[in-house]
Amino acid sequence: MPNMNNFWVVFSHTYLTKIKSRQFILTTVITLLIILAMANITKIIGTIQEITGEDGKTKIALVDETNGLGESFKEILIAINPVFEIQTAGTNYEELKNHVFEGELEAYIQLSLNDAGIPKVVYYSDSLTDFVLPSQVEAALQQLKTSV
């Protein structure tokens, strides 16, 4: 039994020494801070967006070459996704491309009519991996074709 008693004395001394060490306390505090940050990441991102003034709107330019269908197309797109902020633009495509590359616009859309008088869309963006926005534009175009 004396050997067992010595084991617990050595064990408790080693355990308490490690717990009281600066390295253990610092590592524990950092780990807790990381866990708290990960648990509240959405609130942190929301606060940062409020501070920087980002409103979460997706800015898109619309070039209407149909003489009137642009407003209907705009309304359909906003009905599909209210986050869109659609602004009409002129036909200076190089300037629009520069705005897309600089990040001022998410994309620009050129709305025109084909030879049969059916609306068609040319979508321009700098992202090859975004499939949500083009699919929503395609859905809006289908609704516009149906209404025409």
Short mmCIF file of N, CA and C in Angstrom, two decimals:
data_model
loop_
_atom_site.label_atom_id
_atom_site.label_comp_id
_atom_site.label_asym_id
_atom_site.label_seq_id
_atom_site.Cartn_x
_atom_site.Cartn_y
_atom_site.Cartn_z
N MET A 1 0.80 -1.20 0.00
CA MET A 1 0.00 0.00 0.00
C MET A 1 0.86 1.28 0.00
N PRO A 2 2.03 1.28 0.58
CA PRO A 2 2.84 2.50 0.55
C PRO A 2 3.24 2.90 -0.87
N ASN A 3 3.44 1.91 -1.75
CA ASN A 3 3.80 2.25 -3.13
C ASN A 3 2.66 2.99 -3.84
N MET A 4 1.43 2.57 -3.56
CA MET A 4 0.28 3.22 -4.16
C MET A 4 0.14 4.65 -3.65
N ASN A 5 0.43 4.86 -2.40
CA ASN A 5 0.36 6.19 -1.81
C ASN A 5 1.38 7.11 -2.46
N ASN A 6 2.58 6.61 -2.72
CA ASN A 6 3.61 7.41 -3.38
C ASN A 6 3.20 7.76 -4.81
N PHE A 7 2.52 6.83 -5.47
CA PHE A 7 2.06 7.09 -6.83
C PHE A 7 1.13 8.29 -6.86
N TRP A 8 0.15 8.34 -5.97
CA TRP A 8 -0.82 9.44 -5.96
C TRP A 8 -0.17 10.76 -5.58
N VAL A 9 0.82 10.71 -4.73
CA VAL A 9 1.53 11.93 -4.36
C VAL A 9 2.28 12.48 -5.58
N VAL A 10 2.99 11.61 -6.28
CA VAL A 10 3.74 12.02 -7.46
C VAL A 10 2.77 12.49 -8.57
N PHE A 11 1.67 11.74 -8.74
CA PHE A 11 0.69 12.08 -9.75
C PHE A 11 0.07 13.45 -9.47
N SER A 12 -0.39 13.69 -8.26
CA SER A 12 -1.03 14.97 -7.93
C SER A 12 -0.04 16.13 -8.03
N HIS A 13 1.22 15.92 -7.63
CA HIS A 13 2.22 16.97 -7.74
C HIS A 13 2.48 17.33 -9.21
N THR A 14 2.62 16.32 -10.06
CA THR A 14 2.86 16.54 -11.49
C THR A 14 1.65 17.21 -12.14
N TYR A 15 0.48 16.73 -11.79
CA TYR A 15 -0.75 17.28 -12.36
C TYR A 15 -0.91 18.76 -12.00
N LEU A 16 -0.76 19.09 -10.75
CA LEU A 16 -0.90 20.48 -10.31
C LEU A 16 0.18 21.37 -10.89
N THR A 17 1.37 20.85 -11.05
CA THR A 17 2.45 21.63 -11.64
C THR A 17 2.13 21.99 -13.10
N LYS A 18 1.61 21.00 -13.83
CA LYS A 18 1.27 21.25 -15.24
C LYS A 18 0.09 22.22 -15.37
N ILE A 19 -0.91 22.09 -14.49
CA ILE A 19 -2.07 22.97 -14.57
C ILE A 19 -1.68 24.41 -14.25
N LYS A 20 -0.78 24.60 -13.34
CA LYS A 20 -0.38 25.94 -12.94
C LYS A 20 0.62 26.57 -13.91
N SER A 21 1.10 25.81 -14.87
CA SER A 21 2.10 26.37 -15.78
C SER A 21 1.47 27.41 -16.71
N ARG A 22 2.25 28.39 -17.08
CA ARG A 22 1.80 29.49 -17.92
C ARG A 22 1.39 28.97 -19.31
N GLN A 23 2.12 28.01 -19.82
CA GLN A 23 1.83 27.47 -21.15
C GLN A 23 0.46 26.79 -21.18
N PHE A 24 0.11 26.03 -20.16
CA PHE A 24 -1.18 25.34 -20.11
C PHE A 24 -2.33 26.35 -20.02
N ILE A 25 -2.18 27.36 -19.19
CA ILE A 25 -3.22 28.37 -19.02
C ILE A 25 -3.41 29.15 -20.31
N LEU A 26 -2.32 29.54 -20.96
CA LEU A 26 -2.40 30.29 -22.21
C LEU A 26 -3.06 29.45 -23.31
N THR A 27 -2.67 28.22 -23.44
CA THR A 27 -3.27 27.34 -24.45
C THR A 27 -4.75 27.13 -24.19
N THR A 28 -5.15 26.97 -22.96
CA THR A 28 -6.55 26.79 -22.61
C THR A 28 -7.36 28.03 -22.95
N VAL A 29 -6.85 29.21 -22.63
CA VAL A 29 -7.55 30.45 -22.91
C VAL A 29 -7.69 30.65 -24.42
N ILE A 30 -6.63 30.40 -25.17
CA ILE A 30 -6.69 30.55 -26.63
C ILE A 30 -7.70 29.58 -27.23
N THR A 31 -7.72 28.35 -26.76
CA THR A 31 -8.67 27.36 -27.26
C THR A 31 -10.10 27.78 -26.97
N LEU A 32 -10.37 28.30 -25.79
CA LEU A 32 -11.71 28.77 -25.45
C LEU A 32 -12.12 29.95 -26.32
N LEU A 33 -11.19 30.87 -26.59
CA LEU A 33 -11.50 32.01 -27.45
C LEU A 33 -11.82 31.57 -28.88
N ILE A 34 -11.09 30.59 -29.38
CA ILE A 34 -11.36 30.08 -30.73
C ILE A 34 -12.74 29.42 -30.78
N ILE A 35 -13.08 28.65 -29.77
CA ILE A 35 -14.39 27.99 -29.72
C ILE A 35 -15.51 29.03 -29.66
N LEU A 36 -15.35 30.07 -28.84
CA LEU A 36 -16.35 31.13 -28.76
C LEU A 36 -16.49 31.88 -30.09
N ALA A 37 -15.37 32.15 -30.74
CA ALA A 37 -15.41 32.85 -32.03
C ALA A 37 -16.12 32.01 -33.09
N MET A 38 -15.85 30.73 -33.13
CA MET A 38 -16.49 29.86 -34.12
C MET A 38 -17.98 29.71 -33.84
N ALA A 39 -18.37 29.72 -32.59
CA ALA A 39 -19.78 29.59 -32.24
C ALA A 39 -20.57 30.84 -32.61
N ASN A 40 -19.91 31.98 -32.63
CA ASN A 40 -20.58 33.26 -32.90
C ASN A 40 -20.12 33.90 -34.20
N ILE A 41 -19.67 33.11 -35.15
CA ILE A 41 -19.10 33.66 -36.38
C ILE A 41 -20.13 34.45 -37.19
N THR A 42 -21.39 34.01 -37.20
CA THR A 42 -22.40 34.74 -37.97
C THR A 42 -22.66 36.12 -37.36
N LYS A 43 -22.69 36.21 -36.04
CA LYS A 43 -22.88 37.51 -35.39
C LYS A 43 -21.69 38.43 -35.64
N ILE A 44 -20.50 37.85 -35.64
CA ILE A 44 -19.29 38.65 -35.88
C ILE A 44 -19.30 39.20 -37.30
N ILE A 45 -19.64 38.37 -38.26
CA ILE A 45 -19.68 38.81 -39.66
C ILE A 45 -20.76 39.89 -39.84
N GLY A 46 -21.92 39.69 -39.22
CA GLY A 46 -22.98 40.70 -39.30
C GLY A 46 -22.56 42.03 -38.73
N THR A 47 -21.87 42.00 -37.62
CA THR A 47 -21.39 43.23 -36.99
C THR A 47 -20.37 43.93 -37.88
N ILE A 48 -19.48 43.18 -38.47
CA ILE A 48 -18.46 43.76 -39.36
C ILE A 48 -19.13 44.39 -40.57
N GLN A 49 -20.15 43.73 -41.12
CA GLN A 49 -20.86 44.29 -42.26
C GLN A 49 -21.60 45.56 -41.90
N GLU A 50 -22.15 45.63 -40.69
CA GLU A 50 -22.83 46.85 -40.25
C GLU A 50 -21.83 47.99 -40.10
N ILE A 51 -20.66 47.68 -39.57
CA ILE A 51 -19.65 48.71 -39.36
C ILE A 51 -19.12 49.23 -40.69
N THR A 52 -18.86 48.33 -41.63
CA THR A 52 -18.30 48.75 -42.92
C THR A 52 -19.35 49.30 -43.86
N GLY A 53 -20.63 49.12 -43.53
CA GLY A 53 -21.69 49.68 -44.36
C GLY A 53 -22.12 48.78 -45.49
N GLU A 54 -21.67 47.55 -45.52
CA GLU A 54 -22.11 46.63 -46.57
C GLU A 54 -23.52 46.19 -46.27
N ASP A 55 -24.41 46.34 -47.26
CA ASP A 55 -25.81 46.02 -47.02
C ASP A 55 -26.19 44.65 -47.54
N GLY A 56 -25.26 43.92 -48.13
CA GLY A 56 -25.56 42.58 -48.60
C GLY A 56 -26.27 42.55 -49.94
N LYS A 57 -26.37 43.67 -50.61
CA LYS A 57 -27.04 43.73 -51.90
C LYS A 57 -26.09 43.26 -53.00
N THR A 58 -26.66 42.56 -53.98
CA THR A 58 -25.90 42.13 -55.15
C THR A 58 -26.18 43.14 -56.26
N LYS A 59 -25.16 43.89 -56.63
CA LYS A 59 -25.33 44.97 -57.60
C LYS A 59 -25.12 44.42 -59.02
N ILE A 60 -26.14 44.64 -59.84
CA ILE A 60 -26.12 44.18 -61.22
C ILE A 60 -26.52 45.34 -62.12
N ALA A 61 -25.82 45.47 -63.25
CA ALA A 61 -26.19 46.49 -64.24
C ALA A 61 -26.99 45.81 -65.35
N LEU A 62 -28.01 46.50 -65.83
CA LEU A 62 -28.86 45.97 -66.89
C LEU A 62 -28.80 46.90 -68.09
N VAL A 63 -28.41 46.34 -69.23
CA VAL A 63 -28.40 47.09 -70.48
C VAL A 63 -29.62 46.62 -71.27
N ASP A 64 -30.59 47.52 -71.43
CA ASP A 64 -31.85 47.17 -72.10
C ASP A 64 -31.79 47.63 -73.55
N GLU A 65 -31.78 46.66 -74.46
CA GLU A 65 -31.79 46.97 -75.89
C GLU A 65 -33.11 46.54 -76.52
N THR A 66 -34.16 46.42 -75.70
CA THR A 66 -35.46 45.94 -76.19
C THR A 66 -36.50 47.04 -76.25
N ASN A 67 -36.20 48.20 -75.77
CA ASN A 67 -37.15 49.32 -75.74
C ASN A 67 -38.39 49.00 -74.92
N GLY A 68 -38.18 48.62 -73.66
CA GLY A 68 -39.33 48.47 -72.77
C GLY A 68 -39.39 47.21 -71.95
N LEU A 69 -38.73 46.15 -72.36
CA LEU A 69 -38.80 44.92 -71.58
C LEU A 69 -37.89 44.92 -70.36
N GLY A 70 -37.00 45.88 -70.29
CA GLY A 70 -36.04 45.94 -69.19
C GLY A 70 -36.70 46.10 -67.83
N GLU A 71 -37.72 46.93 -67.74
CA GLU A 71 -38.40 47.14 -66.46
C GLU A 71 -39.11 45.87 -65.99
N SER A 72 -39.74 45.17 -66.92
CA SER A 72 -40.39 43.90 -66.55
C SER A 72 -39.36 42.89 -66.10
N PHE A 73 -38.24 42.83 -66.81
CA PHE A 73 -37.16 41.90 -66.45
C PHE A 73 -36.61 42.22 -65.07
N LYS A 74 -36.45 43.53 -64.78
CA LYS A 74 -35.98 43.97 -63.47
C LYS A 74 -36.92 43.52 -62.36
N GLU A 75 -38.22 43.73 -62.57
CA GLU A 75 -39.22 43.35 -61.57
C GLU A 75 -39.21 41.85 -61.33
N ILE A 76 -39.07 41.06 -62.39
CA ILE A 76 -39.04 39.60 -62.25
C ILE A 76 -37.80 39.17 -61.47
N LEU A 77 -36.65 39.76 -61.80
CA LEU A 77 -35.41 39.41 -61.08
C LEU A 77 -35.50 39.76 -59.60
N ILE A 78 -36.05 40.91 -59.28
CA ILE A 78 -36.17 41.31 -57.87
C ILE A 78 -37.19 40.43 -57.16
N ALA A 79 -38.23 39.98 -57.88
CA ALA A 79 -39.19 39.07 -57.26
C ALA A 79 -38.54 37.71 -56.98
N ILE A 80 -37.64 37.27 -57.84
CA ILE A 80 -36.94 36.00 -57.62
C ILE A 80 -35.98 36.11 -56.45
N ASN A 81 -35.23 37.21 -56.39
CA ASN A 81 -34.26 37.40 -55.32
C ASN A 81 -34.25 38.88 -54.92
N PRO A 82 -34.85 39.23 -53.78
CA PRO A 82 -34.92 40.63 -53.36
C PRO A 82 -33.57 41.25 -53.01
N VAL A 83 -32.51 40.45 -52.95
CA VAL A 83 -31.19 40.96 -52.63
C VAL A 83 -30.59 41.72 -53.81
N PHE A 84 -31.12 41.50 -55.01
CA PHE A 84 -30.57 42.16 -56.19
C PHE A 84 -30.84 43.66 -56.16
N GLU A 85 -29.82 44.41 -56.51
CA GLU A 85 -29.94 45.86 -56.73
C GLU A 85 -29.59 46.08 -58.19
N ILE A 86 -30.60 46.26 -59.00
CA ILE A 86 -30.41 46.33 -60.45
C ILE A 86 -30.49 47.78 -60.89
N GLN A 87 -29.48 48.20 -61.63
CA GLN A 87 -29.43 49.56 -62.14
C GLN A 87 -29.28 49.52 -63.66
N THR A 88 -30.01 50.38 -64.33
CA THR A 88 -29.89 50.44 -65.78
C THR A 88 -28.60 51.14 -66.15
N ALA A 89 -28.01 50.67 -67.24
CA ALA A 89 -26.72 51.22 -67.66
C ALA A 89 -26.74 51.48 -69.15
N GLY A 90 -25.77 52.25 -69.59
CA GLY A 90 -25.62 52.52 -71.01
C GLY A 90 -24.96 51.34 -71.71
N THR A 91 -24.65 51.53 -72.97
CA THR A 91 -24.10 50.43 -73.76
C THR A 91 -22.58 50.46 -73.84
N ASN A 92 -21.92 51.12 -72.92
CA ASN A 92 -20.47 51.13 -72.89
C ASN A 92 -19.99 49.85 -72.18
N TYR A 93 -19.80 48.79 -72.97
CA TYR A 93 -19.51 47.48 -72.40
C TYR A 93 -18.13 47.40 -71.78
N GLU A 94 -17.16 48.11 -72.31
CA GLU A 94 -15.82 48.10 -71.72
C GLU A 94 -15.83 48.71 -70.32
N GLU A 95 -16.59 49.78 -70.17
CA GLU A 95 -16.70 50.41 -68.85
C GLU A 95 -17.41 49.47 -67.87
N LEU A 96 -18.46 48.79 -68.34
CA LEU A 96 -19.16 47.84 -67.48
C LEU A 96 -18.25 46.68 -67.08
N LYS A 97 -17.45 46.18 -68.02
CA LYS A 97 -16.50 45.10 -67.71
C LYS A 97 -15.51 45.56 -66.65
N ASN A 98 -15.03 46.80 -66.75
CA ASN A 98 -14.10 47.32 -65.75
C ASN A 98 -14.76 47.39 -64.37
N HIS A 99 -16.04 47.79 -64.33
CA HIS A 99 -16.75 47.85 -63.05
C HIS A 99 -16.90 46.45 -62.45
N VAL A 100 -17.11 45.46 -63.30
CA VAL A 100 -17.22 44.08 -62.81
C VAL A 100 -15.87 43.61 -62.27
N PHE A 101 -14.80 43.87 -63.01
CA PHE A 101 -13.47 43.44 -62.56
C PHE A 101 -13.03 44.15 -61.29
N GLU A 102 -13.43 45.40 -61.12
CA GLU A 102 -13.06 46.16 -59.92
C GLU A 102 -13.91 45.80 -58.71
N GLY A 103 -14.98 45.03 -58.92
CA GLY A 103 -15.82 44.60 -57.82
C GLY A 103 -16.96 45.54 -57.50
N GLU A 104 -17.13 46.58 -58.27
CA GLU A 104 -18.24 47.50 -58.04
C GLU A 104 -19.56 46.86 -58.43
N LEU A 105 -19.52 45.97 -59.42
CA LEU A 105 -20.70 45.24 -59.87
C LEU A 105 -20.42 43.75 -59.77
N GLU A 106 -21.46 42.99 -59.46
CA GLU A 106 -21.33 41.54 -59.47
C GLU A 106 -21.35 41.02 -60.91
N ALA A 107 -22.17 41.65 -61.74
CA ALA A 107 -22.30 41.24 -63.13
C ALA A 107 -23.04 42.32 -63.90
N TYR A 108 -23.06 42.17 -65.22
CA TYR A 108 -23.96 42.99 -66.01
C TYR A 108 -24.70 42.08 -66.98
N ILE A 109 -25.92 42.51 -67.30
CA ILE A 109 -26.80 41.72 -68.15
C ILE A 109 -27.19 42.57 -69.34
N GLN A 110 -27.05 41.98 -70.52
CA GLN A 110 -27.46 42.65 -71.76
C GLN A 110 -28.74 41.97 -72.23
N LEU A 111 -29.84 42.70 -72.20
CA LEU A 111 -31.14 42.19 -72.62
C LEU A 111 -31.45 42.72 -74.00
N SER A 112 -31.68 41.80 -74.95
CA SER A 112 -31.99 42.20 -76.32
C SER A 112 -33.00 41.23 -76.91
N LEU A 113 -33.34 41.44 -78.16
CA LEU A 113 -34.28 40.57 -78.86
C LEU A 113 -33.54 39.84 -79.97
N ASN A 114 -33.88 38.56 -80.18
CA ASN A 114 -33.29 37.84 -81.30
C ASN A 114 -34.06 38.14 -82.57
N ASP A 115 -33.75 37.45 -83.65
CA ASP A 115 -34.38 37.73 -84.95
C ASP A 115 -35.88 37.48 -84.93
N ALA A 116 -36.32 36.55 -84.08
CA ALA A 116 -37.76 36.23 -84.00
C ALA A 116 -38.50 37.15 -83.03
N GLY A 117 -37.81 38.07 -82.42
CA GLY A 117 -38.45 39.00 -81.49
C GLY A 117 -38.60 38.43 -80.09
N ILE A 118 -37.86 37.37 -79.77
CA ILE A 118 -37.91 36.76 -78.45
C ILE A 118 -36.73 37.30 -77.62
N PRO A 119 -36.99 37.64 -76.36
CA PRO A 119 -35.90 38.19 -75.53
C PRO A 119 -34.77 37.19 -75.32
N LYS A 120 -33.57 37.73 -75.34
CA LYS A 120 -32.39 36.93 -75.02
C LYS A 120 -31.50 37.74 -74.09
N VAL A 121 -30.64 37.02 -73.35
CA VAL A 121 -29.81 37.67 -72.35
C VAL A 121 -28.36 37.25 -72.56
N VAL A 122 -27.46 38.21 -72.44
CA VAL A 122 -26.03 37.94 -72.36
C VAL A 122 -25.62 38.33 -70.95
N TYR A 123 -25.08 37.37 -70.21
CA TYR A 123 -24.70 37.57 -68.82
C TYR A 123 -23.19 37.64 -68.75
N TYR A 124 -22.65 38.66 -68.09
CA TYR A 124 -21.21 38.82 -67.98
C TYR A 124 -20.82 38.98 -66.52
N SER A 125 -19.91 38.10 -66.06
CA SER A 125 -19.42 38.15 -64.68
C SER A 125 -17.97 37.71 -64.68
N ASP A 126 -17.25 38.01 -63.61
CA ASP A 126 -15.87 37.56 -63.53
C ASP A 126 -15.74 36.25 -62.75
N SER A 127 -16.85 35.68 -62.32
CA SER A 127 -16.83 34.44 -61.54
C SER A 127 -17.30 33.27 -62.40
N LEU A 128 -16.47 32.26 -62.48
CA LEU A 128 -16.84 31.05 -63.20
C LEU A 128 -17.54 30.04 -62.30
N THR A 129 -17.43 30.21 -61.00
CA THR A 129 -17.96 29.22 -60.07
C THR A 129 -19.34 29.56 -59.53
N ASP A 130 -19.83 30.75 -59.78
CA ASP A 130 -21.14 31.15 -59.28
C ASP A 130 -22.21 30.63 -60.22
N PHE A 131 -23.01 29.68 -59.73
CA PHE A 131 -24.08 29.12 -60.54
C PHE A 131 -25.45 29.62 -60.11
N VAL A 132 -25.55 30.22 -58.96
CA VAL A 132 -26.83 30.66 -58.43
C VAL A 132 -27.35 31.87 -59.22
N LEU A 133 -26.53 32.89 -59.34
CA LEU A 133 -26.95 34.11 -60.03
C LEU A 133 -27.31 33.85 -61.49
N PRO A 134 -26.50 33.14 -62.27
CA PRO A 134 -26.91 32.88 -63.66
C PRO A 134 -28.19 32.05 -63.77
N SER A 135 -28.39 31.12 -62.85
CA SER A 135 -29.62 30.33 -62.91
C SER A 135 -30.85 31.19 -62.58
N GLN A 136 -30.70 32.16 -61.68
CA GLN A 136 -31.80 33.06 -61.36
C GLN A 136 -32.08 34.00 -62.54
N VAL A 137 -31.03 34.42 -63.24
CA VAL A 137 -31.22 35.25 -64.43
C VAL A 137 -31.93 34.44 -65.51
N GLU A 138 -31.54 33.18 -65.65
CA GLU A 138 -32.19 32.30 -66.63
C GLU A 138 -33.67 32.10 -66.30
N ALA A 139 -33.98 31.93 -65.03
CA ALA A 139 -35.37 31.76 -64.61
C ALA A 139 -36.18 33.03 -64.91
N ALA A 140 -35.57 34.19 -64.66
CA ALA A 140 -36.25 35.46 -64.96
C ALA A 140 -36.49 35.60 -66.46
N LEU A 141 -35.51 35.18 -67.26
CA LEU A 141 -35.67 35.25 -68.72
C LEU A 141 -36.79 34.34 -69.19
N GLN A 142 -36.91 33.15 -68.60
CA GLN A 142 -37.99 32.24 -68.97
C GLN A 142 -39.35 32.85 -68.65
N GLN A 143 -39.45 33.49 -67.48
CA GLN A 143 -40.71 34.15 -67.12
C GLN A 143 -41.01 35.31 -68.07
N LEU A 144 -39.98 36.05 -68.45
CA LEU A 144 -40.17 37.16 -69.38
C LEU A 144 -40.62 36.65 -70.75
N LYS A 145 -40.02 35.55 -71.20
CA LYS A 145 -40.43 34.96 -72.49
C LYS A 145 -41.89 34.50 -72.44
N THR A 146 -42.29 33.93 -71.30
CA THR A 146 -43.67 33.48 -71.15
C THR A 146 -44.64 34.66 -71.19
N SER A 147 -44.27 35.75 -70.54
CA SER A 147 -45.16 36.90 -70.52
C SER A 147 -45.22 37.62 -71.86
N VAL A 148 -44.15 37.52 -72.64
CA VAL A 148 -44.14 38.15 -73.97
C VAL A 148 -44.95 37.29 -74.92
#
